[in-house]
């Protein structure tokens, strides 16, 4: 193969010596000749004195004699469109017909060349799809969607949910995949190629991801504690004879005739609150108490698994000395295993007595609810947080795709899978709630009062404990929770890792393992507050304030920057270069108007009516709302700070500074079949 390629296919544009000489300052503006075969030739003319194509002209391809179409542009080095001391680098990329031509400048050119040579790609398309699905489908799909659905009109809620998905969630999901795949950069450095003044969005995303890692993995530590406790003949949350139980503990599943009173507490609730969380040893956020050593060990093991799953990164295809992708097998297991367990639990739930009561409660439509504004806000928030744009993950994962990968199809497939999973999870949860209502002789609404993680760790755990083969179902259920959570953790941290490594390749590109280790340590130390006896209160505070409004603000600004500053026409041209077709008017209207309005609507609704937090018997005091907003602001404050910093360091008048700051400053590499070029 190598001999054939050498003789018939490709001749390097320059030898290594030529590149070296060029970098030393010699003339590199002469014509280059690429011989594909004796009958065809490609002549690429690079003339530094010619006017370079503007952003709007980039999409128009120059005709090339061998049938390829090419876009030729150069990289401005001073932000004014002038090329200073241009340097040419044109290495042969592989033994096939791939050749690279770029006009870059100084250190920036070297960084781009390093990114081109070292950029990893997914070994198989299915790896990317499973990783994105694993990220999008998380614990929220299992507990949050069913609760939000029955709270907001049951089956009627599916109408606003579907509308918000079509006009808000899916377009934003598609936009991030396209951005990441085209520009091949993480959440920080990608803004040099879109709109540099918005680079603070990338730093804000990294901070938000760190906040999420600090509390989300604690929930997985709870699940791991349950998993370890499940390896017994009798599950510990089935009886009231344990050391942590109180006099109010009532086991209505016992063979004795036991009546359920107003003050009754199930053994599952006492196991969760008094043994796992130990919240009775805390007086609230102003007195969190000590650290639970059991949960600390569980979290330490979780982070150990995470580290050895992501420390090597993405497996590179086509490189002899590529690193083995440790996460490869892990993603296959963590992305597919939950669906197997969901199917088993769905079948088991459907065969329980009273299951129909839960399904009826879940889907019975309340059409009057559609007139309430909060229902539409909840639908928008649910689809947004379920699909997960704004966390840098979609940008990072898509940046490892091949350039011509059909990200449009990927967006539709993964979004559909995510939404269907949420809907099916509702049946898994509510068949069991109907069974519990039957056993308690109560209405389903009384049984389904628990929200958030309590729905999983109290209500569902109690139902499992009283099924035949309870130990088996408990083990697979909490294994499912762990795999759902691990996928999302892998993705969230990969968003930070890719963002930082792409922004500082000269520092961290060869030290990924060390950087990941430092990141894991930071996340673990940041989680210590959630491991205290009052840690559940901290988790609730972070969940409501640290991520919600901050992510909404980030994605709103991201949508505005892409559609209005980078330009919707330019973005659609980018998509056409990758996929071969231009997004239709529906996508354009969504990106320009509907999606930003969608985000602004949800954000303003949240800020105008902040949630009144309550967990167990603890009502959050007013000052915690202020603390929550401060935590949320601590991430998005990076955006205006960087804007001011950018304007200060940019030379020229104020108008010139603004124009330079909103103009892409770095070239994006575009492959044309077997040829790669750079385009601004």
XYZ file of C-alpha atoms in Angstrom:
680
model
C 0.000 0.000 0.000
C 2.758 2.441 0.887
C 4.618 1.875 -2.366
C 1.495 2.277 -4.396
C 0.586 5.484 -2.633
C 4.063 6.813 -3.093
C 4.254 6.108 -6.778
C 0.744 6.923 -7.953
C -0.942 9.136 -5.409
C 0.799 11.800 -3.423
C 3.915 13.840 -3.514
C 4.432 16.072 -0.451
C 4.032 19.728 -1.100
C 7.329 20.304 0.620
C 9.895 18.150 2.244
C 10.694 18.508 5.916
C 13.709 20.493 4.931
C 11.525 22.867 2.953
C 9.306 23.452 5.934
C 12.262 24.099 8.142
C 13.761 26.510 5.693
C 10.446 28.259 5.296
C 10.129 28.684 9.028
C 13.540 30.285 9.125
C 12.194 33.176 7.137
C 12.875 32.180 3.541
C 10.392 32.849 0.801
C 7.416 30.446 1.022
C 4.926 32.183 -1.242
C 5.907 30.315 -4.382
C 3.485 28.029 -6.206
C 3.056 24.474 -4.970
C 2.362 21.484 -7.207
C 0.556 18.373 -5.986
C 0.779 15.451 -8.452
C -2.148 13.038 -7.988
C -1.485 10.993 -11.131
C 0.240 11.588 -14.478
C -2.973 12.948 -15.991
C -4.064 15.421 -13.367
C -2.421 18.142 -11.366
C -3.503 20.513 -8.660
C -1.901 23.914 -8.463
C -2.454 25.830 -5.234
C -1.441 29.459 -5.439
C -0.695 31.237 -2.194
C -0.026 34.907 -2.675
C 0.359 36.992 0.433
C -0.186 40.187 -1.544
C -3.674 39.239 -2.726
C -6.857 40.231 -0.929
C -8.010 37.424 1.321
C -11.601 36.166 1.278
C -13.846 37.577 3.931
C -16.001 35.536 6.294
C -18.976 35.887 4.050
C -17.029 34.713 0.996
C -15.589 31.644 2.599
C -18.391 29.390 1.530
C -17.776 29.924 -2.174
C -15.478 27.199 -3.376
C -12.754 27.678 -5.938
C -12.766 25.117 -8.738
C -9.790 22.764 -8.796
C -8.751 20.772 -11.831
C -8.970 17.310 -10.290
C -12.611 17.606 -9.333
C -12.159 18.793 -5.761
C -13.521 22.104 -4.606
C -11.416 24.139 -2.275
C -11.757 27.138 -0.014
C -8.619 29.190 0.190
C -8.036 31.813 2.803
C -5.306 32.829 5.145
C -4.973 33.475 8.795
C -4.673 37.059 9.956
C -2.086 37.426 12.668
C -2.786 40.855 13.942
C -6.563 40.837 13.972
C -6.739 43.309 11.063
C -6.659 40.852 8.201
C -2.952 41.494 7.518
C -0.508 38.638 7.308
C 2.731 39.366 9.104
C 5.757 37.171 8.376
C 3.643 34.401 6.902
C 5.017 30.904 7.305
C 4.041 27.871 5.274
C 3.759 24.397 6.655
C 2.657 21.552 4.454
C 3.375 18.117 5.929
C 2.090 14.948 4.365
C -0.546 13.748 6.809
C -0.641 10.013 6.032
C 0.537 7.497 3.454
C -2.713 8.027 1.558
C -3.577 11.046 -0.524
C -3.873 13.482 2.349
C -1.859 16.678 2.164
C -2.050 19.781 4.321
C -1.629 23.342 3.172
C -1.880 26.217 5.616
C -0.740 29.773 5.931
C -0.228 30.466 9.592
C 1.737 32.877 11.666
C 4.227 32.371 14.441
C 3.240 30.479 17.564
C -0.394 30.418 16.507
C 0.503 28.458 13.395
C 2.563 25.995 15.385
C -0.328 25.473 17.794
C -2.733 24.835 14.919
C -0.328 22.382 13.327
C 0.023 20.543 16.630
C -3.757 20.384 16.980
C -4.039 18.956 13.475
C -1.395 16.321 14.013
C -2.490 15.253 17.489
C -6.278 15.539 17.281
C -7.854 12.275 18.264
C -10.944 10.792 16.637
C -13.518 8.222 17.639
C -12.508 4.750 16.568
C -16.105 3.924 15.594
C -19.247 5.966 15.030
C -21.140 3.915 17.606
C -18.659 4.976 20.308
C -19.596 8.603 19.762
C -23.338 7.886 19.726
C -23.193 5.816 22.910
C -21.100 8.468 24.647
C -23.561 11.234 23.754
C -26.565 9.092 24.685
C -24.875 8.096 27.929
C -24.302 11.761 28.722
C -27.829 12.886 27.867
C -29.563 9.980 29.613
C -28.785 10.352 33.304
C -30.420 10.128 36.721
C -32.742 13.009 35.860
C -34.414 10.899 33.172
C -35.348 8.288 35.772
C -36.760 10.508 38.496
C -37.214 14.087 37.286
C -39.219 13.559 34.104
C -41.843 11.232 35.669
C -42.315 13.619 38.590
C -42.519 16.728 36.370
C -44.919 14.927 34.050
C -47.539 13.887 36.619
C -47.167 17.193 38.473
C -47.979 19.175 35.328
C -50.984 17.447 33.873
C -49.883 13.884 33.163
C -50.393 13.031 29.495
C -51.240 16.654 28.694
C -47.683 17.617 29.686
C -46.372 15.736 26.660
C -47.744 18.504 24.413
C -45.616 21.404 25.794
C -42.717 18.979 26.280
C -42.761 17.991 22.598
C -43.158 21.588 21.410
C -40.243 22.760 23.546
C -38.125 19.857 22.291
C -38.832 20.627 18.629
C -38.315 24.390 18.765
C -35.819 24.735 21.604
C -33.923 21.685 22.813
C -33.121 19.815 19.601
C -31.978 22.882 17.586
C -29.555 23.846 20.377
C -28.363 20.242 20.610
C -27.738 20.164 16.849
C -26.002 23.551 16.944
C -23.461 22.449 19.543
C -22.677 19.201 17.740
C -22.125 21.107 14.490
C -19.922 23.728 16.156
C -17.754 21.146 17.863
C -17.367 18.970 14.779
C -16.552 21.838 12.404
C -14.102 23.789 14.543
C -12.640 20.747 16.361
C -12.013 22.563 19.615
C -13.212 22.497 23.197
C -15.435 25.022 24.923
C -12.679 27.642 25.491
C -10.503 27.834 22.391
C -13.422 27.382 19.979
C -14.376 31.033 20.534
C -11.243 32.249 18.790
C -12.804 30.805 15.635
C -16.315 32.141 16.272
C -16.347 35.378 18.264
C -13.311 35.961 20.524
C -15.018 38.414 22.875
C -17.318 35.607 24.062
C -14.424 33.407 25.143
C -15.483 33.872 28.758
C -18.350 31.477 27.990
C -15.801 28.673 27.873
C -14.380 29.507 31.290
C -17.909 29.783 32.718
C -18.744 26.328 31.348
C -15.684 24.810 33.022
C -16.631 26.290 36.397
C -20.220 25.047 36.053
C -18.940 21.550 35.221
C -16.788 21.590 38.350
C -19.803 22.560 40.453
C -21.813 19.711 38.929
C -19.010 17.230 39.585
C -18.894 18.376 43.200
C -22.470 17.349 43.988
C -23.553 14.949 41.243
C -20.976 12.336 42.185
C -22.152 12.490 45.784
C -25.553 11.226 44.620
C -23.712 8.332 42.983
C -21.922 7.727 46.283
C -25.342 7.323 47.881
C -26.263 4.806 45.169
C -23.002 2.953 45.749
C -23.738 2.773 49.492
C -27.123 1.236 48.657
C -25.488 -1.190 46.244
C -23.045 -2.458 48.866
C -25.856 -2.708 51.426
C -27.902 -4.803 48.986
C -25.590 -7.802 49.168
C -27.504 -9.353 52.054
C -30.208 -11.984 52.335
C -32.563 -9.378 53.778
C -32.269 -5.781 52.633
C -31.541 -3.463 55.593
C -34.378 -1.054 54.761
C -37.117 -3.663 55.121
C -37.405 -3.810 58.917
C -37.678 -1.493 61.925
C -35.304 -3.455 64.173
C -32.087 -1.735 63.202
C -30.010 0.580 65.373
C -30.964 3.653 63.327
C -34.731 3.117 63.512
C -37.045 5.221 65.687
C -40.369 4.549 67.354
C -42.239 6.016 64.372
C -40.880 3.353 62.037
C -43.801 1.469 60.508
C -43.404 -1.517 58.225
C -46.782 -1.848 56.539
C -45.464 -4.704 54.395
C -45.086 -6.949 57.474
C -47.396 -9.872 58.010
C -48.827 -8.248 61.116
C -51.817 -5.966 60.782
C -50.126 -2.546 60.882
C -51.993 0.690 60.258
C -50.327 3.640 58.559
C -50.740 6.842 60.591
C -49.862 10.482 60.029
C -46.589 10.153 61.948
C -45.551 6.844 60.444
C -42.162 6.631 58.753
C -41.211 3.767 56.483
C -38.025 1.783 57.210
C -36.737 2.807 53.765
C -37.014 6.493 54.652
C -35.233 6.026 57.962
C -32.460 4.040 56.288
C -31.976 6.863 53.777
C -32.164 9.802 56.196
C -30.680 8.319 59.376
C -28.194 5.723 58.135
C -26.992 6.873 54.704
C -27.284 10.673 54.989
C -27.495 10.986 58.792
C -29.257 14.339 58.427
C -30.559 14.065 61.998
C -27.014 14.922 63.107
C -27.156 18.287 61.309
C -29.213 21.385 62.081
C -29.133 22.727 58.522
C -26.773 24.662 56.300
C -25.497 26.723 59.223
C -24.493 23.532 61.074
C -23.542 20.789 58.629
C -21.894 18.549 61.207
C -19.023 16.148 60.590
C -18.057 14.184 57.488
C -19.474 10.701 56.921
C -16.511 8.391 56.457
C -18.679 5.760 54.753
C -19.803 8.159 52.038
C -16.258 9.502 51.734
C -14.966 6.024 50.921
C -17.792 5.492 48.439
C -17.037 8.785 46.687
C -13.317 8.044 46.651
C -14.003 4.778 44.847
C -16.334 6.545 42.401
C -13.659 9.089 41.483
C -11.063 6.317 41.177
C -13.267 4.567 38.616
C -13.794 7.861 36.806
C -10.083 8.617 36.651
C -9.029 5.292 35.188
C -11.884 5.502 32.691
C -11.013 8.887 31.180
C -7.309 9.452 31.841
C -6.215 8.275 28.371
C -8.865 10.078 26.364
C -10.326 9.164 23.004
C -8.816 6.389 20.940
C -7.194 7.718 17.799
C -7.909 5.956 14.536
C -5.159 5.744 11.948
C -2.215 6.260 14.290
C 0.217 3.457 14.961
C 1.274 4.770 18.362
C -2.154 5.956 19.495
C -3.112 5.594 23.135
C -5.619 2.889 23.988
C -8.965 4.377 24.823
C -9.745 3.217 28.355
C -13.217 4.687 28.287
C -14.177 2.640 25.190
C -15.371 -0.509 26.922
C -16.665 1.438 29.907
C -18.951 3.548 27.702
C -20.340 0.475 25.989
C -21.246 -1.009 29.367
C -22.496 2.154 31.063
C -24.565 3.276 28.052
C -26.272 -0.031 27.248
C -26.624 -1.644 30.686
C -29.281 0.836 31.952
C -31.596 -0.053 29.064
C -31.388 -3.731 29.884
C -32.221 -3.012 33.509
C -35.008 -0.593 32.604
C -36.620 -3.286 30.470
C -36.380 -5.861 33.269
C -37.824 -3.429 35.817
C -40.580 -2.394 33.409
C -41.681 -6.002 32.926
C -41.510 -6.637 36.655
C -43.436 -3.468 37.491
C -46.168 -4.221 34.966
C -46.864 -7.563 36.668
C -47.297 -6.083 40.169
C -50.764 -5.683 41.677
C -52.026 -2.112 41.379
C -49.563 -1.198 38.626
C -52.402 0.093 36.460
C -53.224 2.709 39.110
C -49.778 4.214 38.775
C -49.870 4.239 34.969
C -53.295 5.886 34.994
C -52.057 8.576 37.378
C -48.945 9.091 35.235
C -50.755 9.573 31.930
C -54.226 10.869 32.841
C -54.380 14.259 31.110
C -55.347 17.417 32.938
C -55.962 19.817 30.065
C -56.482 22.801 32.363
C -52.814 22.626 33.286
C -51.861 23.731 29.781
C -53.152 27.204 30.588
C -50.612 27.622 33.408
C -47.330 29.352 32.552
C -45.321 27.244 34.994
C -46.180 24.091 33.041
C -44.514 25.477 29.930
C -41.553 26.676 31.978
C -41.150 23.205 33.471
C -41.399 21.628 30.008
C -38.715 23.941 28.629
C -36.427 23.404 31.607
C -36.878 19.630 31.507
C -36.039 19.212 27.822
C -33.111 21.605 28.116
C -31.480 19.939 31.109
C -32.260 16.518 29.713
C -30.483 17.076 26.385
C -27.705 19.015 28.110
C -26.360 21.767 25.823
C -24.244 24.373 27.575
C -21.987 22.043 29.564
C -19.253 21.864 26.905
C -19.761 18.124 26.538
C -21.367 18.144 23.104
C -18.651 20.480 21.825
C -15.939 18.216 23.218
C -17.388 14.925 21.996
C -18.228 16.273 18.531
C -14.731 17.738 18.171
C -13.374 14.183 17.963
C -15.663 13.291 15.044
C -14.498 12.982 11.478
C -15.153 16.211 9.601
C -17.856 14.826 7.320
C -19.682 12.851 9.994
C -23.451 13.346 9.752
C -23.978 15.259 12.996
C -27.482 16.228 11.842
C -28.548 12.607 11.938
C -26.717 12.129 15.243
C -28.619 15.024 16.804
C -31.986 13.604 15.786
C -31.159 10.057 16.879
C -29.703 10.915 20.275
C -32.430 13.470 21.054
C -35.137 10.955 20.210
C -33.512 8.225 22.277
C -33.207 10.606 25.216
C -36.850 11.704 25.107
C -38.166 8.157 24.664
C -36.018 6.978 27.591
C -37.530 9.651 29.811
C -41.039 8.614 28.807
C -40.414 4.895 29.358
C -38.757 5.604 32.715
C -42.078 7.070 33.820
C -43.729 3.675 33.366
C -40.904 1.998 35.300
C -41.415 4.368 38.233
C -45.203 4.644 38.276
C -46.026 0.968 37.954
C -44.154 0.561 41.230
C -45.846 3.600 42.791
C -49.211 2.085 41.890
C -48.145 -1.128 43.599
C -47.180 0.785 46.748
C -50.486 2.675 46.730
C -52.266 -0.669 46.522
C -50.316 -2.028 49.488
C -50.833 1.108 51.599
C -54.448 1.442 50.541
C -53.785 5.057 49.649
C -54.064 7.215 46.566
C -51.080 7.317 44.234
C -50.720 11.061 44.849
C -49.986 10.351 48.529
C -47.337 7.784 47.683
C -45.716 9.969 45.011
C -45.030 12.931 47.291
C -41.281 12.281 47.295
C -39.348 14.261 44.710
C -35.811 14.309 43.444
C -33.405 11.605 44.596
C -35.836 10.675 47.376
C -38.080 9.144 44.728
C -35.271 6.691 43.954
C -33.748 6.107 47.370
C -36.949 5.964 49.421
C -40.026 5.198 47.354
C -38.555 2.930 44.693
C -36.086 1.288 47.089
C -38.942 0.433 49.449
C -41.000 -1.078 46.644
C -38.078 -3.204 45.464
C -37.425 -4.415 48.995
C -40.888 -5.928 49.194
C -40.830 -7.710 45.839
C -39.955 -11.371 45.423
C -36.204 -11.717 44.712
C -35.732 -8.267 46.248
C -31.953 -8.591 46.611
C -31.505 -9.267 42.901
C -33.698 -6.351 41.838
C -32.030 -4.005 44.348
C -28.566 -4.874 43.041
C -29.433 -4.341 39.378
C -31.415 -1.170 40.114
C -28.581 0.564 41.959
C -26.090 -0.721 39.402
C -28.254 0.988 36.804
C -28.143 4.255 38.763
C -24.365 4.023 38.962
C -23.951 3.427 35.248
C -26.312 6.282 34.415
C -24.352 8.602 36.675
C -20.905 7.484 35.546
C -21.639 8.244 31.896
C -22.688 11.782 32.755
C -19.617 12.255 34.944
C -17.302 11.037 32.190
C -18.899 13.515 29.827
C -18.891 16.503 32.178
C -15.224 16.120 33.043
C -14.306 15.468 29.418
C -15.861 18.832 28.591
C -13.431 20.512 31.005
C -10.447 18.392 29.951
C -10.913 19.005 26.236
C -11.506 22.712 26.816
C -8.338 23.211 28.875
C -6.103 20.947 26.777
C -7.158 22.685 23.565
C -6.600 26.114 25.112
C -3.195 25.282 26.626
C -1.788 22.497 24.408
C 1.816 23.553 24.988
C 1.352 22.926 28.717
C -1.011 19.966 28.998
C -1.184 18.168 25.637
C 1.508 15.678 26.692
C 0.445 15.612 30.339
C -3.211 14.606 30.078
C -2.949 11.937 32.797
C -1.461 14.428 35.245
C -4.069 17.070 34.452
C -6.937 14.604 34.848
C -5.525 13.494 38.204
C -5.372 17.103 39.411
C -8.923 17.712 38.172
C -10.232 14.638 39.999
C -8.530 15.740 43.218
C -10.077 19.208 42.927
C -13.534 17.700 42.379
C -13.104 15.374 45.351
C -12.034 18.191 47.651
C -14.924 20.306 46.386
C -17.306 17.491 47.292
C -16.342 17.355 50.977
C -19.158 19.724 51.981
C -21.679 17.337 50.402
C -20.264 14.435 52.434
C -21.153 16.008 55.764
C -24.219 15.015 57.788
C -25.994 18.001 56.258
C -24.539 17.317 52.817
C -27.959 16.599 51.315
C -28.896 20.236 51.972
C -25.781 21.365 50.100
C -26.578 19.059 47.172
C -30.077 20.530 46.928
C -28.726 24.093 46.998
C -26.163 23.419 44.276
C -28.679 21.555 42.155
C -31.140 24.447 42.150
C -28.833 27.472 41.948
C -25.277 26.580 40.900
C -26.201 25.063 37.545
C -29.763 25.968 36.509
C -29.783 29.729 35.801
C -26.051 29.776 35.022
C -26.297 27.179 32.247
C -29.391 28.841 30.818
C -27.527 32.149 30.644
C -24.470 30.532 29.063
C -26.438 28.819 26.293
C -28.473 31.962 25.625
C -25.277 33.948 25.046
C -23.834 31.087 23.020
C -26.874 31.033 20.731
C -26.726 34.832 20.322
C -22.981 34.789 19.603
C -23.313 32.115 16.922
C -26.491 33.362 15.238
C -25.942 37.116 15.446
C -22.191 37.747 15.692
C -20.628 34.800 13.863
C -23.605 34.946 11.518
C -26.317 32.436 10.730
C -25.313 32.443 7.046
C -21.701 31.665 7.912
C -22.737 28.933 10.327
C -24.996 27.338 7.726
C -22.142 27.468 5.208
C -19.982 25.622 7.734
C -22.635 22.942 8.083
C -22.866 22.640 4.298
C -19.103 22.127 4.048
C -19.370 19.235 6.496
C -22.615 17.584 5.455
C -23.088 18.657 1.854
C -26.424 20.394 2.445
C -27.529 23.654 3.999
C -29.837 23.652 7.055
C -33.373 24.622 6.092
C -35.391 27.634 7.137
C -36.772 25.826 10.176
C -33.316 25.425 11.700
C -32.331 28.977 10.779
C -35.415 30.484 12.398
C -34.885 28.400 15.530
C -31.232 29.397 15.863
C -31.808 33.080 15.157
C -34.997 33.719 17.148
C -36.968 30.851 18.662
C -34.188 29.139 20.635
C -32.808 32.376 22.179
C -36.355 33.430 23.088
C -36.926 29.966 24.524
C -33.857 30.327 26.747
C -34.645 33.893 27.750
C -38.182 32.847 28.673
C -37.016 30.045 30.972
C -34.260 32.149 32.553
C -36.525 35.110 33.310
C -39.210 32.797 34.705
C -36.683 31.239 37.049
C -35.224 34.547 38.213
C -38.620 36.163 38.710
C -39.898 33.268 40.781
C -36.980 31.488 42.509
C -37.916 28.153 44.055
C -38.580 27.969 47.781
C -36.321 25.150 48.858
C -37.395 22.508 51.338
C -35.809 19.151 52.065
C -37.288 16.670 54.514
C -38.408 18.872 57.426
C -35.867 21.621 56.768
C -36.977 24.915 55.224
C -34.091 26.785 53.655
C -33.676 30.278 55.200
C -33.700 33.367 53.001
C -29.942 33.867 53.158
C -29.411 30.557 51.365
C -31.143 32.045 48.304
C -28.569 34.841 48.296
C -25.761 32.296 48.651
C -27.255 30.261 45.834
C -27.359 33.227 43.469
C -23.769 34.102 44.419
C -22.664 30.569 43.529
C -24.468 30.758 40.208
C -23.060 34.205 39.454
C -19.507 33.078 40.238
C -19.417 31.155 36.952
C -21.166 33.510 34.530
C -19.212 36.497 35.865
C -16.343 35.163 33.758
C -18.161 36.316 30.625
C -18.270 40.103 31.277
C -14.840 39.991 32.936
C -13.277 38.469 29.837
C -15.108 40.943 27.589
C -13.596 43.853 29.496
C -10.166 42.183 29.515
C -10.368 41.563 25.780
C -11.223 45.167 24.997
C -8.406 46.426 27.233
C -5.641 44.320 25.662
C -6.769 44.933 22.066
C -5.013 47.928 20.458
C -6.814 50.685 18.595
C -9.798 52.915 19.131
C -12.873 51.627 20.917
C -14.597 50.909 17.618
C -11.546 49.070 16.293
C -11.256 47.083 19.504
C -14.882 45.987 19.312
C -14.582 45.021 15.638
C -11.405 43.027 16.274
C -12.972 41.327 19.298
C -16.000 40.079 17.390
C -14.011 38.942 14.342
C -12.701 35.337 14.250
C -8.947 35.396 14.723
C -7.964 31.772 14.119
C -8.265 29.572 11.057
C -10.466 26.492 10.989
C -9.058 23.547 9.079
C -11.367 22.196 6.388
C -10.724 18.866 4.646
C -11.681 18.405 0.983
C -11.673 14.689 0.412
C -7.957 13.940 0.424
C -6.878 17.570 0.776
C -6.925 19.789 3.860
C -6.772 23.539 3.942
C -7.227 26.307 6.453
C -10.082 28.777 6.268
C -10.839 31.732 8.475
